[in-house]
XYZ file of C-alpha atoms in Angstrom:
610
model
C -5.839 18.909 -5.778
C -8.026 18.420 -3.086
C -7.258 14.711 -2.802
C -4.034 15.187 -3.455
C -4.078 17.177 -0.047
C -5.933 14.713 1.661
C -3.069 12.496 0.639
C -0.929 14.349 2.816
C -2.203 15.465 5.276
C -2.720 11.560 5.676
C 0.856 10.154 6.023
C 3.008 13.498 6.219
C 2.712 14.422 9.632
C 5.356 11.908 11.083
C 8.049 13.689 8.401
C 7.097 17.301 9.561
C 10.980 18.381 10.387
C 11.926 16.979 7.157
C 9.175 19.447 5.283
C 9.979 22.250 7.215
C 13.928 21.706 6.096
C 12.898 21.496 2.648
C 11.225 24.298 2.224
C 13.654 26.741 4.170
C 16.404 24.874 1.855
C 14.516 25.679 -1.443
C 13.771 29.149 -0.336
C 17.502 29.668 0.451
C 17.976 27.997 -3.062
C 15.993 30.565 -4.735
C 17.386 34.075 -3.340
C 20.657 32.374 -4.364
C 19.518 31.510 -7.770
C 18.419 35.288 -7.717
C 21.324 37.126 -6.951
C 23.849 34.906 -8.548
C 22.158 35.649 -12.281
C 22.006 39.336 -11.355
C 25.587 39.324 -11.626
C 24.691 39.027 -15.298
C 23.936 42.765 -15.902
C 26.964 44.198 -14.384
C 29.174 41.496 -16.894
C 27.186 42.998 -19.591
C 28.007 46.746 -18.816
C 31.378 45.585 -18.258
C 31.254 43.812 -22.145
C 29.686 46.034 -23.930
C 30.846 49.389 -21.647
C 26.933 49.974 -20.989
C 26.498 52.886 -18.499
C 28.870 52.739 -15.992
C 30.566 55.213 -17.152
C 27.924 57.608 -15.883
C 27.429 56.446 -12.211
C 29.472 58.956 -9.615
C 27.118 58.365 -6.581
C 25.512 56.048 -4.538
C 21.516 56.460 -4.265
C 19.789 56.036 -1.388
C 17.066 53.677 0.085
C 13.822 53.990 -2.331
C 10.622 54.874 -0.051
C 8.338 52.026 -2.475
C 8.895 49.440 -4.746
C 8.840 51.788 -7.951
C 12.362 53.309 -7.623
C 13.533 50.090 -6.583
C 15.116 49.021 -9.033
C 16.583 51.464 -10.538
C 18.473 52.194 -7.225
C 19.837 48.596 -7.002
C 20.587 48.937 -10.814
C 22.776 52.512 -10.053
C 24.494 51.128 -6.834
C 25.531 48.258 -8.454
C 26.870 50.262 -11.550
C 28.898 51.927 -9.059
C 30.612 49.354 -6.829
C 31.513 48.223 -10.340
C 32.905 51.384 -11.779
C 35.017 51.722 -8.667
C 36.093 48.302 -8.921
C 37.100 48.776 -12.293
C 38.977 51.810 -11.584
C 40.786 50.242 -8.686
C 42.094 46.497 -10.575
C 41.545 47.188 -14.115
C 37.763 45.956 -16.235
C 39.331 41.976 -17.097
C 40.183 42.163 -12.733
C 36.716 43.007 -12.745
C 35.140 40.521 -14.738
C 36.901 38.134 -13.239
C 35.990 39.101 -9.826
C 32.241 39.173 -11.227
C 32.276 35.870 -12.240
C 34.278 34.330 -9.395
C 31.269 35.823 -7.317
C 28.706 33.728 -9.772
C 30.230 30.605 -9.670
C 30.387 30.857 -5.707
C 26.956 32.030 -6.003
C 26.011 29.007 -8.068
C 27.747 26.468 -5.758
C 25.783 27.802 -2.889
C 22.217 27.770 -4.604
C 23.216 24.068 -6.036
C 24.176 23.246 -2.524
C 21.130 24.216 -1.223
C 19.131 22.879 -3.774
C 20.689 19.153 -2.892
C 20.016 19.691 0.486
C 16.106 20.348 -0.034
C 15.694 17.445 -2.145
C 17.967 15.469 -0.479
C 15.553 16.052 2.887
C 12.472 15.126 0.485
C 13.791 11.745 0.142
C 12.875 10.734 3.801
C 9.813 11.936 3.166
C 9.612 10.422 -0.215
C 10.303 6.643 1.380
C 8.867 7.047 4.474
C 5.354 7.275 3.440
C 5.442 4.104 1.237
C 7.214 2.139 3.989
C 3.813 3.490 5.859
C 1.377 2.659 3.493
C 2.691 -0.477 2.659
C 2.272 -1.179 6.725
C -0.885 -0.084 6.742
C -2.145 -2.402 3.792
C -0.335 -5.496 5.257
C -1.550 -4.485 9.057
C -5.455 -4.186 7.386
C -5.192 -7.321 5.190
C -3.745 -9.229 8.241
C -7.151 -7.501 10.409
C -10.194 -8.103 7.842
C -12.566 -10.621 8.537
C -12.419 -13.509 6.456
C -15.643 -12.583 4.568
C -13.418 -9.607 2.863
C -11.135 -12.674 1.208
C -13.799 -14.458 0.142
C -14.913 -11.147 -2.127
C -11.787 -10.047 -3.399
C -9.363 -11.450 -6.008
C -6.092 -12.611 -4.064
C -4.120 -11.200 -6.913
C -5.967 -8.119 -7.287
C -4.550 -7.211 -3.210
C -1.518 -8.263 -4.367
C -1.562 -5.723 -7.168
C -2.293 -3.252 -5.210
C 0.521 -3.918 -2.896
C 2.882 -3.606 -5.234
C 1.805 -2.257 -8.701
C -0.459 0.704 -7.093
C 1.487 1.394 -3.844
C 4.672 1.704 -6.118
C 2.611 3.727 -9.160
C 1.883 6.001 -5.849
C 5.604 6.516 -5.203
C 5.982 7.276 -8.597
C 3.795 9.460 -8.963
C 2.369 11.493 -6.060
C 5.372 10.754 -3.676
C 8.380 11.418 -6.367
C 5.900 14.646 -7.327
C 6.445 15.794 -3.535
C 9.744 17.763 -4.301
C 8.286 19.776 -7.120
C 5.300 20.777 -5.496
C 7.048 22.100 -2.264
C 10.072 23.544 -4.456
C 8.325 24.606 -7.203
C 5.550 27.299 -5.735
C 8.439 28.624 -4.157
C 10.674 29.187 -7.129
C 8.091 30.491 -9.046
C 6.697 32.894 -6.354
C 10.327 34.441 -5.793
C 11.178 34.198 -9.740
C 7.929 36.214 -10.231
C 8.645 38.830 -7.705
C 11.884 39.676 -9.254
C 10.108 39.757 -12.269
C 7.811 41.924 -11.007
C 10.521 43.956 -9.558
C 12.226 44.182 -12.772
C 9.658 45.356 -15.167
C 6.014 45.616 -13.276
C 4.700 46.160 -17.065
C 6.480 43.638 -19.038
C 5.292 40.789 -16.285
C 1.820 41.961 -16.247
C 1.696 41.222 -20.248
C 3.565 37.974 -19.342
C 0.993 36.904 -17.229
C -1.716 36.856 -19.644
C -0.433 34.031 -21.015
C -0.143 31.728 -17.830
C -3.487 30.728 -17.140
C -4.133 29.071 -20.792
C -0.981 27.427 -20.023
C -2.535 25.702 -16.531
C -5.739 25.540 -18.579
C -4.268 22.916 -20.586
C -2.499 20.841 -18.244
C -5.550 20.816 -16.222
C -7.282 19.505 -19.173
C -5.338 16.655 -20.337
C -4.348 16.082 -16.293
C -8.420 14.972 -15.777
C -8.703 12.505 -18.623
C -5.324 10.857 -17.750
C -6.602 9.713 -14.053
C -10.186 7.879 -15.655
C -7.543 6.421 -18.491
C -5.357 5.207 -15.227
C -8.004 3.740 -12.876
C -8.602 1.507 -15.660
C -4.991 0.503 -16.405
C -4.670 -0.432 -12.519
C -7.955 -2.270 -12.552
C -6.092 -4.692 -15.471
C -2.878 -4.613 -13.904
C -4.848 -6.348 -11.039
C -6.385 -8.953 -13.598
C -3.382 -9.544 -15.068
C -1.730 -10.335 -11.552
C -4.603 -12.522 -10.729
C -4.553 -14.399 -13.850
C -0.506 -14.875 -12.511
C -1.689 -15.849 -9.082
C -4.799 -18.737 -10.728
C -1.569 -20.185 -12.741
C 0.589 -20.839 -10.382
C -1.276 -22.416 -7.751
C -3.082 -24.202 -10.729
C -0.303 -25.790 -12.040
C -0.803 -28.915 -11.716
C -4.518 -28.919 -13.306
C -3.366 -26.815 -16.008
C -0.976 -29.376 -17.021
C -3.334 -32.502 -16.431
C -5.712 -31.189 -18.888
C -3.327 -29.984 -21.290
C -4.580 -26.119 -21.106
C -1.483 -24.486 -21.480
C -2.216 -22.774 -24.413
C -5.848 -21.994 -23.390
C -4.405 -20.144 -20.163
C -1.750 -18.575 -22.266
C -4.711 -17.069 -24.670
C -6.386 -15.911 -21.635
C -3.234 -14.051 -20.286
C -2.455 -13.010 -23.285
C -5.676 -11.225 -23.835
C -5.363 -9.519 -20.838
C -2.150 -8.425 -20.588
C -2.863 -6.943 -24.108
C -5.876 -4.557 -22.630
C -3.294 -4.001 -20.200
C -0.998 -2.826 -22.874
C -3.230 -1.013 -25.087
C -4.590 1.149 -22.149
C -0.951 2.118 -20.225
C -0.035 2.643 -23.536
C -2.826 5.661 -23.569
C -1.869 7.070 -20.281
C 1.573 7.087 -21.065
C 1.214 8.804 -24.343
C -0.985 11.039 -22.557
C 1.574 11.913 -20.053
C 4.526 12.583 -22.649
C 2.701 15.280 -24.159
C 3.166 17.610 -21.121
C 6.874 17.919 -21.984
C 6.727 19.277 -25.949
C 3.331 21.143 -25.022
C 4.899 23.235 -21.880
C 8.280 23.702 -24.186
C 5.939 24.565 -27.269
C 4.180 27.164 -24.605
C 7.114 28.267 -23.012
C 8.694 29.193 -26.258
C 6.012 31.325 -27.811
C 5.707 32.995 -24.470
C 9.806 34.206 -24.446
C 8.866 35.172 -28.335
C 5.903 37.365 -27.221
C 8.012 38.227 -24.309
C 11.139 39.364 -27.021
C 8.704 41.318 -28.855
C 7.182 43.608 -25.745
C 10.337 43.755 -24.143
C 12.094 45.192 -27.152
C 9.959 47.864 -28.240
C 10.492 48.879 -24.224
C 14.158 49.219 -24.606
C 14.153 50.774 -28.196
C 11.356 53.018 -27.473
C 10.368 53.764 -24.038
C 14.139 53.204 -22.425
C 11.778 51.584 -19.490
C 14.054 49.676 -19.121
C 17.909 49.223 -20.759
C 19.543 46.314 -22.697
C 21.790 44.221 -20.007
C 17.993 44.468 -17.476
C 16.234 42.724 -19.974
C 18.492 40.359 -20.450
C 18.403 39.422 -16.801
C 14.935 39.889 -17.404
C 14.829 37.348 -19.764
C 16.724 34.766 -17.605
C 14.999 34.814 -14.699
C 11.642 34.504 -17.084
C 13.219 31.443 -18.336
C 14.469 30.186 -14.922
C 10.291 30.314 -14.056
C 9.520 27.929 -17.229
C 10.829 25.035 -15.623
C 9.703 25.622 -12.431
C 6.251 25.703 -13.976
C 7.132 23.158 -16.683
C 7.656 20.595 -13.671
C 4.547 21.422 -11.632
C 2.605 20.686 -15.101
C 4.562 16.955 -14.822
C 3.639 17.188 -11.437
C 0.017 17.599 -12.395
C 0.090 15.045 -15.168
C 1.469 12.210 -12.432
C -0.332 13.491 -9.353
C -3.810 11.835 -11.024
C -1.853 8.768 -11.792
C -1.175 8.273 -8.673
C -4.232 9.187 -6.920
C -6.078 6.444 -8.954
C -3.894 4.251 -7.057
C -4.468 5.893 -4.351
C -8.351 4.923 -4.756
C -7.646 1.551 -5.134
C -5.293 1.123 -1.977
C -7.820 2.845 0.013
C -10.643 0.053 -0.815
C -8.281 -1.933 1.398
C -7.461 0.799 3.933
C -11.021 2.211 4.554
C -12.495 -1.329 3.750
C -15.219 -1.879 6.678
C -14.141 -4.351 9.441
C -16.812 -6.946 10.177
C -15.385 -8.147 13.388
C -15.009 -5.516 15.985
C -13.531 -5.579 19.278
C -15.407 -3.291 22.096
C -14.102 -0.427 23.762
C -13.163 -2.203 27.183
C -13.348 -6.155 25.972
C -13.605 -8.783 29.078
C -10.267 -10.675 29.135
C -10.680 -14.334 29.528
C -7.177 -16.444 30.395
C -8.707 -20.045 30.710
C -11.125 -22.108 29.839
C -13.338 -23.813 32.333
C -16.885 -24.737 31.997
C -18.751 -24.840 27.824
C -18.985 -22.878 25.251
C -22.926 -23.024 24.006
C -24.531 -22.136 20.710
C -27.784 -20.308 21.499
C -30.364 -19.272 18.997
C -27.457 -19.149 16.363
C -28.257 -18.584 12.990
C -26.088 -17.280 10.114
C -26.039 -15.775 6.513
C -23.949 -15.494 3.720
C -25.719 -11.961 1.640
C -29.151 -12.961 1.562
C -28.594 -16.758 1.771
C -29.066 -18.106 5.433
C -26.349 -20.868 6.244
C -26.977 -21.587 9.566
C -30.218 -21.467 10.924
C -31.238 -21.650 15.062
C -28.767 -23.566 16.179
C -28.504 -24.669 20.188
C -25.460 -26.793 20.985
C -23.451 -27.011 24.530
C -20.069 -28.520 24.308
C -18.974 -29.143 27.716
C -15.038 -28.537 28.748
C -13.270 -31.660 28.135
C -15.541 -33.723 25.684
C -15.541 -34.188 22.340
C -18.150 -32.921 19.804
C -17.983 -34.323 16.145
C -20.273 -32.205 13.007
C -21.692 -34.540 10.180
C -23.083 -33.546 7.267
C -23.695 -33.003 3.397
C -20.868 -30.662 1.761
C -22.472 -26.865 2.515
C -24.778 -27.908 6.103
C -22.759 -25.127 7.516
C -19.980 -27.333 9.857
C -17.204 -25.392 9.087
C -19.590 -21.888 9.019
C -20.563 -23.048 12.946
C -16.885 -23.874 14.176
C -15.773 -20.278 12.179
C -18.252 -18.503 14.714
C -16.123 -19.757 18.260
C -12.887 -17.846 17.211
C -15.413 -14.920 15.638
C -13.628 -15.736 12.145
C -17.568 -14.583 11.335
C -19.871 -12.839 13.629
C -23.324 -14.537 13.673
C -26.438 -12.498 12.717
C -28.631 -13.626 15.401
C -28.456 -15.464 18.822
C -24.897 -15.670 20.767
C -22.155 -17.933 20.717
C -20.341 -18.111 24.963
C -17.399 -19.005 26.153
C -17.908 -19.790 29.543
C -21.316 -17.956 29.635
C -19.801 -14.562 28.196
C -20.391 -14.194 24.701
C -17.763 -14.160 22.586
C -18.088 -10.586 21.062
C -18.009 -9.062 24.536
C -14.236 -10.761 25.415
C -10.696 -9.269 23.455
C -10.046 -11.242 20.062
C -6.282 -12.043 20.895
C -7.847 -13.722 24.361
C -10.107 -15.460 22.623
C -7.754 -16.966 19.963
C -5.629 -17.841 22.371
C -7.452 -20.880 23.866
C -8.401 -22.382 20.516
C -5.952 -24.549 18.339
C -6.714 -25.252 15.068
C -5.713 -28.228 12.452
C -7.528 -27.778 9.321
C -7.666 -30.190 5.688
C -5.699 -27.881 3.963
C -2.745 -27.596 6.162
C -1.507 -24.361 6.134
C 2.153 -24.546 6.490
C 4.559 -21.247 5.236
C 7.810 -21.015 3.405
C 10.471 -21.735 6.088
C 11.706 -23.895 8.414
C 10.056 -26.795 10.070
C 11.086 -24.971 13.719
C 9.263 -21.793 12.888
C 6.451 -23.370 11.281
C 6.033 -25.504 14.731
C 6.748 -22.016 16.806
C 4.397 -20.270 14.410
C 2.110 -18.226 17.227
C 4.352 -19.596 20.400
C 7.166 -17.079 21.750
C 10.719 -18.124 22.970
C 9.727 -21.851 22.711
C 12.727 -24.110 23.822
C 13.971 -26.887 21.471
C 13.219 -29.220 24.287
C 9.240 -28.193 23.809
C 9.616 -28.139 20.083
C 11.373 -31.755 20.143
C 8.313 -33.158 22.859
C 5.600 -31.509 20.357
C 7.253 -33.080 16.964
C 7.538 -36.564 18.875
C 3.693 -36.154 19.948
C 2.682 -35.697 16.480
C 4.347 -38.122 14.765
C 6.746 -35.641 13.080
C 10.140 -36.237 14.762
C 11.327 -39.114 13.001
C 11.190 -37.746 9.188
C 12.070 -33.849 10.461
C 15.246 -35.698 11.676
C 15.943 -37.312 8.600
C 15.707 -34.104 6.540
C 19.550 -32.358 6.062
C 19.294 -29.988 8.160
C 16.854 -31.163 11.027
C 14.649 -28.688 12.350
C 16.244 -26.233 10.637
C 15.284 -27.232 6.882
C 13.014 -25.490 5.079
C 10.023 -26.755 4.076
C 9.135 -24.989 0.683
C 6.499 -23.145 -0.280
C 3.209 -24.096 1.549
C 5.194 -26.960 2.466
C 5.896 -28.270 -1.114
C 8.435 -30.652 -0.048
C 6.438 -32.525 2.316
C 3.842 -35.177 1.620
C 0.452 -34.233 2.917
C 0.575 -36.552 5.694
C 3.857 -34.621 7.045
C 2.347 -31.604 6.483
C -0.282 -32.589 8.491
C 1.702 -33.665 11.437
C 3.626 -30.055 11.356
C 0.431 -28.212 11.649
C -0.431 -30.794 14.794
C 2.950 -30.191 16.410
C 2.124 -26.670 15.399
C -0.690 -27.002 17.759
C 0.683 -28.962 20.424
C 2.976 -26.358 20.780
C 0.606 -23.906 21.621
C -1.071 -26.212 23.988
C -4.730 -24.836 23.919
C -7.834 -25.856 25.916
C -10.146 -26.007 22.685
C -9.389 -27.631 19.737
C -10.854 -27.517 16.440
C -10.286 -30.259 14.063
C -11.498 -29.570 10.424
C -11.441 -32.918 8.102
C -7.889 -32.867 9.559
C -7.561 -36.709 7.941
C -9.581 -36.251 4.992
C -7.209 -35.435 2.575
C -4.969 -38.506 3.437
C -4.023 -41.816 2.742
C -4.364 -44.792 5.039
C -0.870 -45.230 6.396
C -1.085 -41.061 6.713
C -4.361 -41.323 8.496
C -3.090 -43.947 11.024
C -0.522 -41.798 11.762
C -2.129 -38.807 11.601
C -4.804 -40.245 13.771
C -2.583 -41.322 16.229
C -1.405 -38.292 16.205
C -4.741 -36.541 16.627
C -5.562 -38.633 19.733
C -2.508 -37.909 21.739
C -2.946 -33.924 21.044
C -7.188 -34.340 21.963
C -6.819 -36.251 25.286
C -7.615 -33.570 28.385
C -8.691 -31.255 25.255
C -12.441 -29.778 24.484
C -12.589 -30.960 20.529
C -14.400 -29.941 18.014
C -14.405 -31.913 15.070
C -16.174 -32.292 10.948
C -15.351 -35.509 9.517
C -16.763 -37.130 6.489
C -15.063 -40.175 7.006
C -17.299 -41.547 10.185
C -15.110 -43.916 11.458
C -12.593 -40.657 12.529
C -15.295 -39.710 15.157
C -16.789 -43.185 16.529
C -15.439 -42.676 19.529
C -17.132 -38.696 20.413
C -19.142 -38.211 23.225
C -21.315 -36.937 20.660
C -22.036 -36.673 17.307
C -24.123 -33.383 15.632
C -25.635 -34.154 12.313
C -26.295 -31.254 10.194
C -28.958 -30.786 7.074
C -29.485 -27.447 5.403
C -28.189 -25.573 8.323
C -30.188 -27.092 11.282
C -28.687 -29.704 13.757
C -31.204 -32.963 12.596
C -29.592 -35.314 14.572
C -27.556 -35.792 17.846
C -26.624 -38.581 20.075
C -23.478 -41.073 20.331
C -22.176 -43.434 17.869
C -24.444 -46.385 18.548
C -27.665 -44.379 19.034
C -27.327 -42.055 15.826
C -26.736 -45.852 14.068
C -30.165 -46.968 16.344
C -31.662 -43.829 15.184
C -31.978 -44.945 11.413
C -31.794 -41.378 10.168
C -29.434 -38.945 8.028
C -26.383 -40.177 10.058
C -27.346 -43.782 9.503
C -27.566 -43.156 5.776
C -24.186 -41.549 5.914
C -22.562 -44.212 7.396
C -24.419 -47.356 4.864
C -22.924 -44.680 1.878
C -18.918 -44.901 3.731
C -18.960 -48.981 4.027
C -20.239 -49.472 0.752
């Protein structure tokens, strides 16, 4: 329970007014409920001609509880004996049970109202939590991705953040109706017959015992099921984006065995939990039962052999004792799903309270332009325990361009990931302009770097949005100037809708030389004064690399670059070249004297013209 409150005292302050209206609703609901069954008794007398006969006078106000009900019991009797003796005992009746139906309508009313007021509550926290997750995911570092599956995040944005609405969110209008019911279904009791409820009683807390029980073991059974929902929505996630291999190599059936394999855990261990969880239903009506048998037994011998308390009370008695069975019946569901849900809960919240690696200070230094280097000093870098980059010092002066060599895994694309602070370095400083980079505000930073990677990452939309991506209110004049510039204008045009065509997911329609151009116009478009280029042309063919190229040139002229090719003959022409072994910068110098040099470079480039 106490998580469960943690829970909400998490995301329900923003619904307060809503909480309060529930409650007042359901309380309303319940003194309805109340007084509309305790027309039952004076029906009864009516029936079966029980007493009334015998009531002349009104009693007056009891000075405790004790007398209390007999005096509501008498002055009741008597409005009802002069009724009768005024229209007649059928006028009566009728009267009596015009007053329970209105009664009824009321308490239903009210009853609509409070869970009608839950709903807000109900879909308002999701909506939050699913913000929260996407506004965290979007935050993390990159290092966080690089640990976690992509399909296990997108489990829990759906399959746990929805197994939380169905279980602790949909559990919200039971827990605030519920106590109340039960509280003012008790006190009537109580009223009623102190003895007969006191016996009752003795039989609750083996009832909670139970569902407490069976409650504990179903949230271990469900953290599991979640943890193989997430497997099975990875194993979805691996499949489609390895389509194409899967069918190459003719593993369909070898993925399908996989899946299947999993999605059969899957199976075998919801199957548990929800097994589990329809066992609170029969047990609580199993319960409930012997309880009004017990209850049958004490209260008769009161009203055959005490007269504590007389035939049509008991009744009502009995009614209102059965009205607090569901009540209770539904906080025991509520108890069953509530640990459901919070093992959800536990999962989203490895996202939510997940640590974030790159942190912006207090009061960060704002930086608009660009106008002097940005320098590498003392920079070294580790993956875990495994040290990527190790002491690097590199200036790159506004305005030139720098090119990284290397082996696959020297640490180029780990050294340009440390300008934007996609990473943090461990020791030494990376400056912008002599500040260092984790002193100055992260949007700032971003904002003067442009970025064309190998992969081009391209989303599922139009090829004007995708250009726009990061740019606000750009005109189609500027859109036009930065497709043109990148080579992109002529085949965007010749697409059936122009700008306006979607491009398919990750840019499926487009060759990867046209994908490549978008993400240039893309930065174009955004016009920075640093520019890193990431095997932008690697990935291409040779009419696609001309053009690409071409492309390239026009969007680095004026431009601080920063580029990683393999293929040399991209970066001939940088003022200079940075070769990288194991992490340390081995080499530096220009074209011709890297090639004079006779080193790692040199060896690179007698390997390309092979």
């Amino acid at each position: 329970m106490k998580e469960f409150i943690q829970v909400l005292v998490r995301f329900l302050p923003p619904y307060r007014r809503f909480l309060v209206l529930s409650i007042v609703f359901n309380i309303l609901s319940a003194i309805l409920n109340i007084f509309s069954f305790a027309a039952i008794i004076p029906i009864l007398n009516i029936l079966f001609n029980i007493g009334h006969s015998h009531v002349t006078t009104l009693m007056p106000w009891p000075d405790s509880l004790n007398g209390l009900t007999k005096v509501l019991s008498n002055n009741a009797n008597y409005y009802v004996q002069q009724m009768i003796n005024s229209v007649g005992a059928t006028t009566a009746l009728l009267i009596i049970g015009l007053f329970l139906a209105v009664m009824t309508f009321l308490k239903t009313g009210a009853y609509f109202v409070s869970s009608a007021t839950i709903m807000p509550i109900r879909t308002g926290v999701v909506r939050d939590i699913r913000n929260q997750l996407y506004q965290k995911i979007t935050r993390l570092s990159l290092g966080f991705f690089s640990e976690e599956r992509k399909g296990d995040i997108i489990a829990r944005m759906s399959g746990d953040v929805q197994e939380i609405e169905n279980s602790i969110m949909s559990s919200l209008d039971m827990l605030f109706k519920n106590p109340i019911l039960i509280i003012a279904y008790f006190a009537t009791l109580l009223i009623i017959s102190w003895q007969l409820t006191i016996f009752t009683i003795f039989f609750v807390p083996i009832f909670g015992w139970l569902m407490g029980f069976i409650g504990r073991k179903l949230k271990q059974k469900s953290i599991k099921a979640q943890n193989l929902w997430s497997d099975t929505m990875s194993q979805v996630e691996e499949t489609l984006g390895g389509m194409r291999i899967i069918k190459a190599f003719g593993a369909e059936e070898k993925m399908y065995a996989r899946f299947s394999k999993i999605n059969n855990d899957y199976r075998s261990n919801i199957l548990r939990v929800t097994i589990r969880q329809q066992l609170a239903h029969p047990m609580s009506e199993f319960l409930g039962t012997v309880m009004i048998v017990i209850v049958l037994w004490f209260g008769g011998m009161l009203v055959l052999n005490t007269h504590t308390i007389d035939g049509p009370t008991f009744i009502y008695y009995l009614i209102m004792l059965y009205s607090i069975i569901n009540p209770l019946k539904e906080f025991s569901k509520a108890g069953y799903n509530i640990p459901k849900g919070l093992a959800s809960m536990e999962r989203v919240d490895k996202i939510l309270k997940a640590e974030m690696d790159i942190k912006e200070k207090e009061s960060p230094e704002m930086i608009k332009q660009f106008e002097h280097q940005i320098e590498f000093r003392n920079v070294s870098f580790k993956y875990g325990e495994q040290w990527v980059l190790k002491d690097i010092n590199l200036v790159i002066p506004k305005g030139k361009t720098i090119a990284l060599v290397g082996q696959s895994g020297s640490g180029k694309s780990t050294l340009v990931d440390l300008i934007p602070r996609y990473y943090d370095a461990q020791e030494g400083e990376v400056l912008i302009d002599g500040i260092n980079v984790k002193d100055l505000a992260i949007h700032d930073l971003r904002q003067l770097i442009g970025n064309v990677n190998q992969e081009s990452i391209l989303f599922n939309d139009s090829f004007r949005n995708n250009i726009t991506f990061g740019v606000d209110h750009a005109t189609q004049d500027e859109v036009e100037a930065a497709a043109k510039i990148a080579n992109a204008y002529d085949f965007i045009m010749e697409s059936e809708q122009g700008f306006d065509t979607n491009i398919g997911d990750r840019g499926g329609r487009l060759s990867g030389g046209q994908r490549q151009r978008v993400s240039i116009a893309r930065a174009i478009l955004k016009n920075p004064p640093i520019l890193i280029l990431d095997e932008a042309t690697s990935a291409l063919d040779t009419e696609s690399e001309r053009l690409v190229q071409d492309a390239l040139e026009h969007l680095m002229s004026n431009r601080t670059t920063v580029a990683i090719a393999h293929r040399l003959s991209t970066i001939k022409h940088a003022d200079e070249i940075y070769v990288l072994h194991d992490g340390r910068i081995v080499e530096k110098g220009n074209h011709e004297e890297l090639i004079a040099k006779n080193g790692y470079y040199k060896k690179l480039h007698d390997m390309q013209e092979i």
